[in-house]
XYZ file of N, CA and C in Angstrom:
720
model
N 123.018 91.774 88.180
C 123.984 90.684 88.309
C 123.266 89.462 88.860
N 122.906 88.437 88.272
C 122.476 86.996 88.191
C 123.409 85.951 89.373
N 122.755 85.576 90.561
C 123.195 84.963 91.163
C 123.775 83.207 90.822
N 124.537 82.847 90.699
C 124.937 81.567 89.961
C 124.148 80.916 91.441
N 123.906 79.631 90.615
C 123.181 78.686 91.133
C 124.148 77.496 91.382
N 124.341 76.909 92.617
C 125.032 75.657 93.494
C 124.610 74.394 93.481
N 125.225 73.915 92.951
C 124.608 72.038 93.281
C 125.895 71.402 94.399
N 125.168 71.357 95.576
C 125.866 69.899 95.971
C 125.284 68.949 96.169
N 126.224 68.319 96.064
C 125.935 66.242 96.090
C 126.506 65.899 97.273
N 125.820 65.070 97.287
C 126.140 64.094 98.901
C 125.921 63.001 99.088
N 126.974 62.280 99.433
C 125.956 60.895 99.410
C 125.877 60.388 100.798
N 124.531 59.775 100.604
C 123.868 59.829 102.008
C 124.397 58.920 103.015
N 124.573 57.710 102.471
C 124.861 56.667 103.045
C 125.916 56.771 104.317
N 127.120 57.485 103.731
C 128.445 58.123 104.592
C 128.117 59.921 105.239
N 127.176 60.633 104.690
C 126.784 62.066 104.843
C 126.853 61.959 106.466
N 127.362 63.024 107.434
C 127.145 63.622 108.329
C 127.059 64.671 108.548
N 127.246 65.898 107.908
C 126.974 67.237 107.836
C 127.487 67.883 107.370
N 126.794 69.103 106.696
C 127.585 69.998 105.901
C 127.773 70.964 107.450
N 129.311 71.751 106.853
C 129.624 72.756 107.953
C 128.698 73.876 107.978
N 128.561 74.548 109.254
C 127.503 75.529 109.128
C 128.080 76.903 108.546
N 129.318 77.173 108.622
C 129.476 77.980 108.055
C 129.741 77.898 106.349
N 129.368 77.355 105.602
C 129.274 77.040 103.970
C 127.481 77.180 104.356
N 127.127 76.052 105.002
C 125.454 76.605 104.731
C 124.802 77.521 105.241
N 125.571 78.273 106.119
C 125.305 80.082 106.333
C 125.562 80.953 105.012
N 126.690 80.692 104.858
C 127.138 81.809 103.765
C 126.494 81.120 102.411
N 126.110 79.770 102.097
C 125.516 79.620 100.847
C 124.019 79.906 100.838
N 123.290 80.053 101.939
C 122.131 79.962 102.199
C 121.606 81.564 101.103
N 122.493 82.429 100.790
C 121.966 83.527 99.837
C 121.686 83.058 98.639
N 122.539 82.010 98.109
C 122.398 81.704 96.524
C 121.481 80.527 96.527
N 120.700 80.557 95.147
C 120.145 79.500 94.961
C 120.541 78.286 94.988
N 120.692 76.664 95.601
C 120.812 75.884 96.053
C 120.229 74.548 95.551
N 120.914 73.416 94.944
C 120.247 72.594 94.609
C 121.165 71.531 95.253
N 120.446 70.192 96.508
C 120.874 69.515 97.481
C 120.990 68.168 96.221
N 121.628 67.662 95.659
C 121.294 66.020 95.592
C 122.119 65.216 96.325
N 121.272 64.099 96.642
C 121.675 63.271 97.877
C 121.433 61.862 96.849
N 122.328 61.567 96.548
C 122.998 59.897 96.042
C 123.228 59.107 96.657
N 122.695 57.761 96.419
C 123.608 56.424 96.665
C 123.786 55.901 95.830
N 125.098 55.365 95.975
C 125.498 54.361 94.668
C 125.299 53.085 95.109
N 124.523 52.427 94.085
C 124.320 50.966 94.078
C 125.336 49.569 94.006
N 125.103 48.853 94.275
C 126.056 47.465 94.039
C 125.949 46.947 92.978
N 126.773 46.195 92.459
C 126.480 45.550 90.582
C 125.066 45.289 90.758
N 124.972 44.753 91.661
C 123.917 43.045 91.403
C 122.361 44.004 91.899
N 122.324 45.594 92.465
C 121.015 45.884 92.090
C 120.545 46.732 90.937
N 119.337 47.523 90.891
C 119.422 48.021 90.021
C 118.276 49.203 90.721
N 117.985 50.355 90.275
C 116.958 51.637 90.805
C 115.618 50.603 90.987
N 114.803 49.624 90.605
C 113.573 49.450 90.879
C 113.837 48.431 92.033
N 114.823 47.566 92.605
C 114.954 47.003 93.611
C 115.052 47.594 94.877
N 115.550 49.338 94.852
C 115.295 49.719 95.988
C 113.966 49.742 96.506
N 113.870 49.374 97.957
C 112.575 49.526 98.502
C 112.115 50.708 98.583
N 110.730 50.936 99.154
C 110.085 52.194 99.327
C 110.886 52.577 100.711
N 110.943 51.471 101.984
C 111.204 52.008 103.128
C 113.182 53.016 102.686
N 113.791 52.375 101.838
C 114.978 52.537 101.997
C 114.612 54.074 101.073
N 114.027 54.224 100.159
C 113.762 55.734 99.401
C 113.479 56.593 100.660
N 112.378 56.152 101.444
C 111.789 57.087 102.266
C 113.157 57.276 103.683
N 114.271 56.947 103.842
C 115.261 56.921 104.910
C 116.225 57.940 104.119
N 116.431 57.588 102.889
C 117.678 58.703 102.031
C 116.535 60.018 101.604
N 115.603 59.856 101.229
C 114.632 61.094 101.339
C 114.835 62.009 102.867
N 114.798 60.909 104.150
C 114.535 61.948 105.144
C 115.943 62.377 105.534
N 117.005 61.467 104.911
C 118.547 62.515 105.133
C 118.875 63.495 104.588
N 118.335 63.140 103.144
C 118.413 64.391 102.024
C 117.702 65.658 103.023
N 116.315 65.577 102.979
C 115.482 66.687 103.873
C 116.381 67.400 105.232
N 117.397 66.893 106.165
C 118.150 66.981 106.561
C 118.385 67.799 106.535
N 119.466 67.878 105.409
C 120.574 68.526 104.468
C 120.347 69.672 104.212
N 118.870 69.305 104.085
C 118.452 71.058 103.070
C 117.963 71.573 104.490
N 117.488 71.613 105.360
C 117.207 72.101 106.710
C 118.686 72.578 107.603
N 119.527 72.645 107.070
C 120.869 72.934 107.497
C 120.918 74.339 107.001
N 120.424 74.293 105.797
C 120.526 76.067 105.259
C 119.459 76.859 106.225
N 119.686 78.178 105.888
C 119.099 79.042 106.918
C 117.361 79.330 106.632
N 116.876 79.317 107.420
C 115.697 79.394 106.801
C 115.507 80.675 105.380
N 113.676 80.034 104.754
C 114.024 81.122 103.777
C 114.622 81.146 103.000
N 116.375 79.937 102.768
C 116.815 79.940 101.684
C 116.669 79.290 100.597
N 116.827 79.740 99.457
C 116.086 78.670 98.033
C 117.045 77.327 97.649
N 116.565 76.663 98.340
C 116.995 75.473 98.537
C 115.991 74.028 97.592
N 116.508 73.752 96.479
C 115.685 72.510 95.825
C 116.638 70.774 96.419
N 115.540 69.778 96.907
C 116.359 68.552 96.794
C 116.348 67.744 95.658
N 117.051 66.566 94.999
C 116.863 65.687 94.652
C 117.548 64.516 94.839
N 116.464 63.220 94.632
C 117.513 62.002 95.268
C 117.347 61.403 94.176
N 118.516 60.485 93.947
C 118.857 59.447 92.961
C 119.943 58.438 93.290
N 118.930 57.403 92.888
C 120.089 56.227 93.510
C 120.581 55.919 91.951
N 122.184 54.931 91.985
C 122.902 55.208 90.497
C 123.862 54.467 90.979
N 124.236 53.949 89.744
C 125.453 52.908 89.438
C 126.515 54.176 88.664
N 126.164 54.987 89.021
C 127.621 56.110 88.390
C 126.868 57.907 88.856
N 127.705 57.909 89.701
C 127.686 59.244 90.515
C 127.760 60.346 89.458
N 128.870 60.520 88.562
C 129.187 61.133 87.790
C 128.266 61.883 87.238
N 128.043 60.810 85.793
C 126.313 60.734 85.380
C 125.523 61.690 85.886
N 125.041 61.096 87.032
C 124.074 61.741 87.702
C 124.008 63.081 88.566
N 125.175 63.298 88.529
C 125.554 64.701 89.125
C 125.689 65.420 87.950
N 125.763 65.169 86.684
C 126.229 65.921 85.338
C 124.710 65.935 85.209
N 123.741 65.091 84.932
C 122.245 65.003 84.670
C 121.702 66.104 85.311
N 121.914 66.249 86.941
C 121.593 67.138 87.802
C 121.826 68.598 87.275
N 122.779 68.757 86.984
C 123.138 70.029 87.087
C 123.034 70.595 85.510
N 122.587 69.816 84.681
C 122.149 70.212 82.910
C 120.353 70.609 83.685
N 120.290 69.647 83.880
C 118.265 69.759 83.967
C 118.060 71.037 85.152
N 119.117 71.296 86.198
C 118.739 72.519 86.981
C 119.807 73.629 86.647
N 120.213 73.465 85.539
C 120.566 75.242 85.076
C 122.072 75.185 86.317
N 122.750 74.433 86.997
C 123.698 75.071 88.126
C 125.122 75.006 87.327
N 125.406 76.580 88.098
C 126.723 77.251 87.324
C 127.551 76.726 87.815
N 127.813 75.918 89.563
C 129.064 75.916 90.116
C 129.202 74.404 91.063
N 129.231 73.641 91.096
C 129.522 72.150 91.777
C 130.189 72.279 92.887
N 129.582 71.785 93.997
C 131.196 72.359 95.159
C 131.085 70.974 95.957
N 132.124 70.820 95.889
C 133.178 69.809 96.831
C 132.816 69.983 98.559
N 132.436 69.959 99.268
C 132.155 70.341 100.369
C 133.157 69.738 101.342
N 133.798 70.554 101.950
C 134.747 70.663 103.496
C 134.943 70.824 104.492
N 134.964 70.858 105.112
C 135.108 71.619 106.775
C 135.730 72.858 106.480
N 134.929 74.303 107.284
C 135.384 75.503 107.477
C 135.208 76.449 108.056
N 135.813 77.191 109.150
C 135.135 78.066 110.082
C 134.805 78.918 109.624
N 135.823 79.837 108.738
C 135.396 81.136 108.507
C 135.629 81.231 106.397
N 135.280 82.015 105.940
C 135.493 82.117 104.087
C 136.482 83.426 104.099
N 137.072 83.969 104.777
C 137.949 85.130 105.017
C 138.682 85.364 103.387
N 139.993 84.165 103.313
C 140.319 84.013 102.167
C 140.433 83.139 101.343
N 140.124 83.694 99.821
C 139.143 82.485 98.700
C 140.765 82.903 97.398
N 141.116 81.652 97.824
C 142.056 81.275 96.033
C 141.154 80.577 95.183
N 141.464 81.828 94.110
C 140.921 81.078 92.245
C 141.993 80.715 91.297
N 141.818 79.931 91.035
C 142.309 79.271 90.241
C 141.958 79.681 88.831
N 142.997 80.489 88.119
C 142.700 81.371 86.489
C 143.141 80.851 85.495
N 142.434 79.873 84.662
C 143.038 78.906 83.329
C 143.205 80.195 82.029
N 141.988 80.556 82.410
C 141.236 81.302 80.962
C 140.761 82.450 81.565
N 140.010 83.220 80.326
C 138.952 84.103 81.282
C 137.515 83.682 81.330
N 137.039 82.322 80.931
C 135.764 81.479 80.352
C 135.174 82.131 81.596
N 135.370 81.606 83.055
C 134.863 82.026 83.664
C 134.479 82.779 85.355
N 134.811 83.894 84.333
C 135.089 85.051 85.531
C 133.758 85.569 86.016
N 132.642 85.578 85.338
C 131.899 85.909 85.582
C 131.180 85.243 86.589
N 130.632 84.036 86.821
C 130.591 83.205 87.368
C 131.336 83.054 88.809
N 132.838 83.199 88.472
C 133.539 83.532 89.710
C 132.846 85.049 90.418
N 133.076 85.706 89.457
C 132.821 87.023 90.599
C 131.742 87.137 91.264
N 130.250 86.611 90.725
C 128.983 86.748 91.540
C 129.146 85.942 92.694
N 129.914 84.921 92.357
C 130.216 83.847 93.242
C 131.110 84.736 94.845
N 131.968 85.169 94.267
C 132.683 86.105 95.389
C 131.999 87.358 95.860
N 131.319 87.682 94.959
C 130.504 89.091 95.142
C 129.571 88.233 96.783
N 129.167 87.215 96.320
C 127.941 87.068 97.346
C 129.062 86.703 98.377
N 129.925 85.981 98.497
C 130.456 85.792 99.595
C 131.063 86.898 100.335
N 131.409 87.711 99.926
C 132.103 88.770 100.326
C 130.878 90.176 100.916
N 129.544 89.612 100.470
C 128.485 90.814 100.885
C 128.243 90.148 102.358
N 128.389 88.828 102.674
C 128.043 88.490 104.094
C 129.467 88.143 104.951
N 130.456 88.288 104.418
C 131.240 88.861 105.259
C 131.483 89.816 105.287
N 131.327 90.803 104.918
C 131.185 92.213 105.491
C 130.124 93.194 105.953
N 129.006 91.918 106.209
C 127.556 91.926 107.280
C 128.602 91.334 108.560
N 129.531 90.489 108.420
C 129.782 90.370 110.103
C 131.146 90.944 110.255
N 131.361 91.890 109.327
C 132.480 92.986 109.911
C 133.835 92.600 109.145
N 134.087 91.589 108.460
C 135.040 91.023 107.589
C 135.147 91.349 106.499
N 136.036 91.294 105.632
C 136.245 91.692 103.980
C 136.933 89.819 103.847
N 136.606 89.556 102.662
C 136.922 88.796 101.305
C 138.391 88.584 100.921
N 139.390 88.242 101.119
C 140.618 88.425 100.313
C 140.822 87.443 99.293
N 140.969 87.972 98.063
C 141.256 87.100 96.487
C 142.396 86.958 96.099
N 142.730 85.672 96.435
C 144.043 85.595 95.496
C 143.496 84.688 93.960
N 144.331 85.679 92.692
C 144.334 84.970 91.909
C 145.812 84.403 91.503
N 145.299 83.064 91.252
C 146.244 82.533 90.768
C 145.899 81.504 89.641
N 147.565 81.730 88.709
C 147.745 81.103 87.035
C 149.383 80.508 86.907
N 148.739 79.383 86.590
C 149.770 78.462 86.736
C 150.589 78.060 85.484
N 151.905 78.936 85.108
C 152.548 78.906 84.241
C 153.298 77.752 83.786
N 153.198 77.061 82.378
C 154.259 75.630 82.491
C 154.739 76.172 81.926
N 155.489 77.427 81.316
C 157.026 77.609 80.857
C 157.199 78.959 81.217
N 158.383 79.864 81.076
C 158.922 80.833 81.296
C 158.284 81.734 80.458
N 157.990 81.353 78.788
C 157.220 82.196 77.819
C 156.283 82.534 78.267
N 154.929 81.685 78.782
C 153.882 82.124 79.306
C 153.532 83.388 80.890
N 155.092 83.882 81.602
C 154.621 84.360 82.274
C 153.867 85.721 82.117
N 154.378 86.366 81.076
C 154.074 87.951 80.542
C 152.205 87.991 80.655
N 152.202 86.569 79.874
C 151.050 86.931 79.204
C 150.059 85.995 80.298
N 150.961 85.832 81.713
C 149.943 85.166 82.593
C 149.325 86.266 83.429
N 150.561 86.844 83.247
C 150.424 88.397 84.345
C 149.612 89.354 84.026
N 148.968 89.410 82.592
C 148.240 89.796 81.561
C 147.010 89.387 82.335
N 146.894 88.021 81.967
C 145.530 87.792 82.138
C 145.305 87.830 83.454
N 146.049 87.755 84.803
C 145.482 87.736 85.962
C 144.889 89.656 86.376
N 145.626 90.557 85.729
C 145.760 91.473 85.727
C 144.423 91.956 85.147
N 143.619 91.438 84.244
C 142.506 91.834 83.497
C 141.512 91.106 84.140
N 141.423 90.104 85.020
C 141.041 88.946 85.742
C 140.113 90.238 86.813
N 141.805 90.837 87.717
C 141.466 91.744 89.193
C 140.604 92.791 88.537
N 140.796 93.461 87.161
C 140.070 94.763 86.557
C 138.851 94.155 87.049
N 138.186 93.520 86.163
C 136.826 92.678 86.021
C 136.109 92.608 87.456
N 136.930 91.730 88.468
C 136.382 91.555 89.574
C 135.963 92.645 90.141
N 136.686 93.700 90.477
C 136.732 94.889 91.269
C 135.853 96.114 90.435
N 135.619 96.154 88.938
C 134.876 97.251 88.594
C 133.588 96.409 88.046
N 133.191 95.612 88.299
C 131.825 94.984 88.186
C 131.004 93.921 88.909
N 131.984 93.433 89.981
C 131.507 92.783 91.134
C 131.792 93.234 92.551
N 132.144 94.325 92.539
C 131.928 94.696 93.983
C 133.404 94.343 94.982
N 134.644 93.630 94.572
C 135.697 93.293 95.156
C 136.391 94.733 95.067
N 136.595 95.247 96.453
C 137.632 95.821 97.293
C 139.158 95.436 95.955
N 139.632 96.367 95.159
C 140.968 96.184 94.261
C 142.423 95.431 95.796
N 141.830 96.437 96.593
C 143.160 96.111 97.494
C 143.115 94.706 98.109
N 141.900 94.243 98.119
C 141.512 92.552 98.108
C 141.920 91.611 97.554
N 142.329 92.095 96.324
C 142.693 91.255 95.133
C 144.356 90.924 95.112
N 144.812 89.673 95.106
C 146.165 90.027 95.138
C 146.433 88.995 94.029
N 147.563 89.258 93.235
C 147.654 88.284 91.878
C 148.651 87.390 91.999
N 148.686 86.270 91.761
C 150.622 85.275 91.691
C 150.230 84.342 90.271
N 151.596 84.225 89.935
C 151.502 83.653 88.771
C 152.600 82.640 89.445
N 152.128 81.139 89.710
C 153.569 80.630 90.076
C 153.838 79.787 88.525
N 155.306 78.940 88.683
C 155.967 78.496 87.442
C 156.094 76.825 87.978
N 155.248 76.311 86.630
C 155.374 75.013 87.706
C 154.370 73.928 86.146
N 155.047 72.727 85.845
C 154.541 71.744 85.351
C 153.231 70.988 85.481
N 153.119 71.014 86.910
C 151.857 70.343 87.442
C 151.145 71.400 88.334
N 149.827 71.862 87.597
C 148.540 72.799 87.883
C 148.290 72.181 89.717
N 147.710 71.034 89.331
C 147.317 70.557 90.700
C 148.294 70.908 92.022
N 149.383 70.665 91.647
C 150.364 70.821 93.153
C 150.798 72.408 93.396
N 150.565 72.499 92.365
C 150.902 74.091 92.447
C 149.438 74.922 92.978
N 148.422 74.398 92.757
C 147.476 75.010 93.109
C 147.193 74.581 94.758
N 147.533 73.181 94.922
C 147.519 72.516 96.368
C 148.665 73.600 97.181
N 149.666 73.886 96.548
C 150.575 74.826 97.321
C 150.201 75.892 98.010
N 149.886 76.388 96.825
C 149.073 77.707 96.943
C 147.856 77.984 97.789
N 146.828 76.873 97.706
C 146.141 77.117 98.978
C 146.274 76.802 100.340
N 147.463 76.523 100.576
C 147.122 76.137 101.943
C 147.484 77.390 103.323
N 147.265 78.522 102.791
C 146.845 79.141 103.344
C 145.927 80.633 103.087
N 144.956 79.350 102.322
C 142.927 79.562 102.382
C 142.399 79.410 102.663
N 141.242 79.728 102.720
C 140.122 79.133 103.605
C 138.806 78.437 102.339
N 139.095 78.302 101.355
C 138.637 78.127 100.139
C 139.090 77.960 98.766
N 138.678 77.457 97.690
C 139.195 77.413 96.426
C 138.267 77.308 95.608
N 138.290 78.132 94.422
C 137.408 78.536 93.338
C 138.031 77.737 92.488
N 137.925 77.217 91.135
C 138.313 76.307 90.479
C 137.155 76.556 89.136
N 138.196 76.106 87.774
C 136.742 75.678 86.451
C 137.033 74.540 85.741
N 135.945 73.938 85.766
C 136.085 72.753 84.966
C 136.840 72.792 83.331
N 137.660 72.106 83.265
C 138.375 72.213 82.108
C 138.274 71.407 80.647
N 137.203 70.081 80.931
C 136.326 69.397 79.884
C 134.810 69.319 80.387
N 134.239 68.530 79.793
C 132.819 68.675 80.045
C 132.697 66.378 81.048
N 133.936 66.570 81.509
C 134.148 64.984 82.245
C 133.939 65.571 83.804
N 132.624 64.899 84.308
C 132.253 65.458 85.486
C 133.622 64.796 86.713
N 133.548 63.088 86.002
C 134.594 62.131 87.305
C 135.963 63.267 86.966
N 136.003 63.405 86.085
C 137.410 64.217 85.912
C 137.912 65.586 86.681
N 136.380 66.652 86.207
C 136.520 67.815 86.766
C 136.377 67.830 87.881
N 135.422 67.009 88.869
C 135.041 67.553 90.232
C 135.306 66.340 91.179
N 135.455 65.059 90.555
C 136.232 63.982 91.371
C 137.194 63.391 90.366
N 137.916 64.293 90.144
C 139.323 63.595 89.539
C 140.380 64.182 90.053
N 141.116 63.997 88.572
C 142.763 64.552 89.194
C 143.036 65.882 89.745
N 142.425 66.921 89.841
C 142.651 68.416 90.475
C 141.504 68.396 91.370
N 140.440 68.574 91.262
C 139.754 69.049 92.109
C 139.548 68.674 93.505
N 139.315 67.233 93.004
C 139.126 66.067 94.263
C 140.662 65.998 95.231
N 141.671 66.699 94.391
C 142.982 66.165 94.992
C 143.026 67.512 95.883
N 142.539 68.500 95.586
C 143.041 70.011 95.903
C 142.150 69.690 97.529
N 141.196 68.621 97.456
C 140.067 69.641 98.372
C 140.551 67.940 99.280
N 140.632 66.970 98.766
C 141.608 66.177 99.842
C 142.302 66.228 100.425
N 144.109 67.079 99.694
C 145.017 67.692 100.265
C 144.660 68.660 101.225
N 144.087 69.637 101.005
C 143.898 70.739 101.659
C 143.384 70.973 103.004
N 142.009 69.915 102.513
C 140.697 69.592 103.463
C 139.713 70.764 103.694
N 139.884 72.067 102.513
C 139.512 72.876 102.084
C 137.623 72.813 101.070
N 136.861 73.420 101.354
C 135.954 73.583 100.357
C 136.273 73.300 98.543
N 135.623 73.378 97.948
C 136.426 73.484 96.449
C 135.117 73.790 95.363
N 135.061 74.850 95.102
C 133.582 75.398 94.272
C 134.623 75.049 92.363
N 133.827 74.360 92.260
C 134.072 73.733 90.642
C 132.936 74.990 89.635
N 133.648 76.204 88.684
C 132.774 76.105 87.917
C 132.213 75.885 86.438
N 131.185 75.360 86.296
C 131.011 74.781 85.050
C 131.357 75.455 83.844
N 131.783 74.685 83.085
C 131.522 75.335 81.675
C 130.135 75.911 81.128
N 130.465 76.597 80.073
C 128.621 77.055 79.595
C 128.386 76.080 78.278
């Protein structure tokens, strides 16, 4: 089982720290830091100075010194007139399965996913598999809620279906505890509020990108809203 690979972004300028408990518990998976600034109209990437590269270089370096030692941790910096872009660039050229939103959080106890499809479960589960192997190094178990967000009454059968084949998957090939797993299908027009509902009492949110629009998927209308509302983590994962 193939550990999915993490990109977060940060931008430096406003950056004060990632929580230690995300860079404890991420410090197992492979790790890729980019540290952004976005530019003003009127410059452009060759007007930055050397001194100002070498100041977002030593915040970036920072960043990645937050993970635990030992962990596989890559940086990159890029300054950019579109974040987006460059976080989509990032994460094509380093292979990363999962984008995360970064939050304040004490503990990862319990993780809501968010189930469109089954595109990607796999992805989710290594993703939970690893989180759930270091909390139960400090004596804790993992609790999964899945959840699928029905817009009509027709779709519930066949939501209950798929969340139901969702928990199989997790539990007989990633290592999730079945009694961990708990399923809801709520009924509801708007994904986002229903998913904002639903987590707020998590300690996390799993999420998949639903076009290949980075401002959309991971700072747009759901993701960015879930992990604003919440003030929750928010692991975005990519399409293949």
């Amino acid at each position: 089982m193939s550990e999915p690979k993490l990109l977060v972004p940060v931008r430096l300028s406003s950056f004060e720290s990632l929580p230690p408990t995300l860079t404890e518990t991420l410090s197992a998976l492979p790790v890729v830091v980019l540290g952004y600034e976005e530019l003003d109209a009127d410059e452009t990437e060759q007007s930055v100075s050397e001194s100002r590269r070498a100041q977002l270089q030593s915040t970036l370096d920072g960043v990645a010194a937050d993970f635990e030692s030992g962990a596989n941790v890559e940086t990159v910096l890029t300054v950019t007139h579109d974040r987006a872009k460059a976080i989509d660039r990032v994460a094509v050229d380093h292979d990363c399965d999962i984008i995360l939103v970064p939050n304040d959080v004490s503990v990862v106890g319990r993780v809501l996913v968010a189930v469109k499809n089954a595109d990607h479960i796999g992805e989710v589960g290594s993703l939970l598999s690893t989180l759930n192997r270091r909390e139960i190094g400090l004596g804790n178990l993992v609790h999964v809620t899945l959840l699928h967000v029905a817009e009509s009454d027709d779709e519930m059968e066949a939501s209950e279906q798929l969340l139901a084949e969702a928990k199989a998957t997790l539990a007989d090939n990633y290592d999730i505890d079945e009694l961990a797993i708990e399923t809801r299908v709520r009924r509801g027009e708007d994904p986002g509020f229903e998913i904002i509902e639903a987590a707020r009492d998590h300690d996390a949110v799993v999420m998949g990108e639903t076009t290949r629009d980075i401002e959309r998927d991971v700072f747009g209308t759901v993701s960015e809203q879930v992990a604003d509302e919440t003030g929750e983590p928010v692991f975005v994962v990519r399409l293949d």
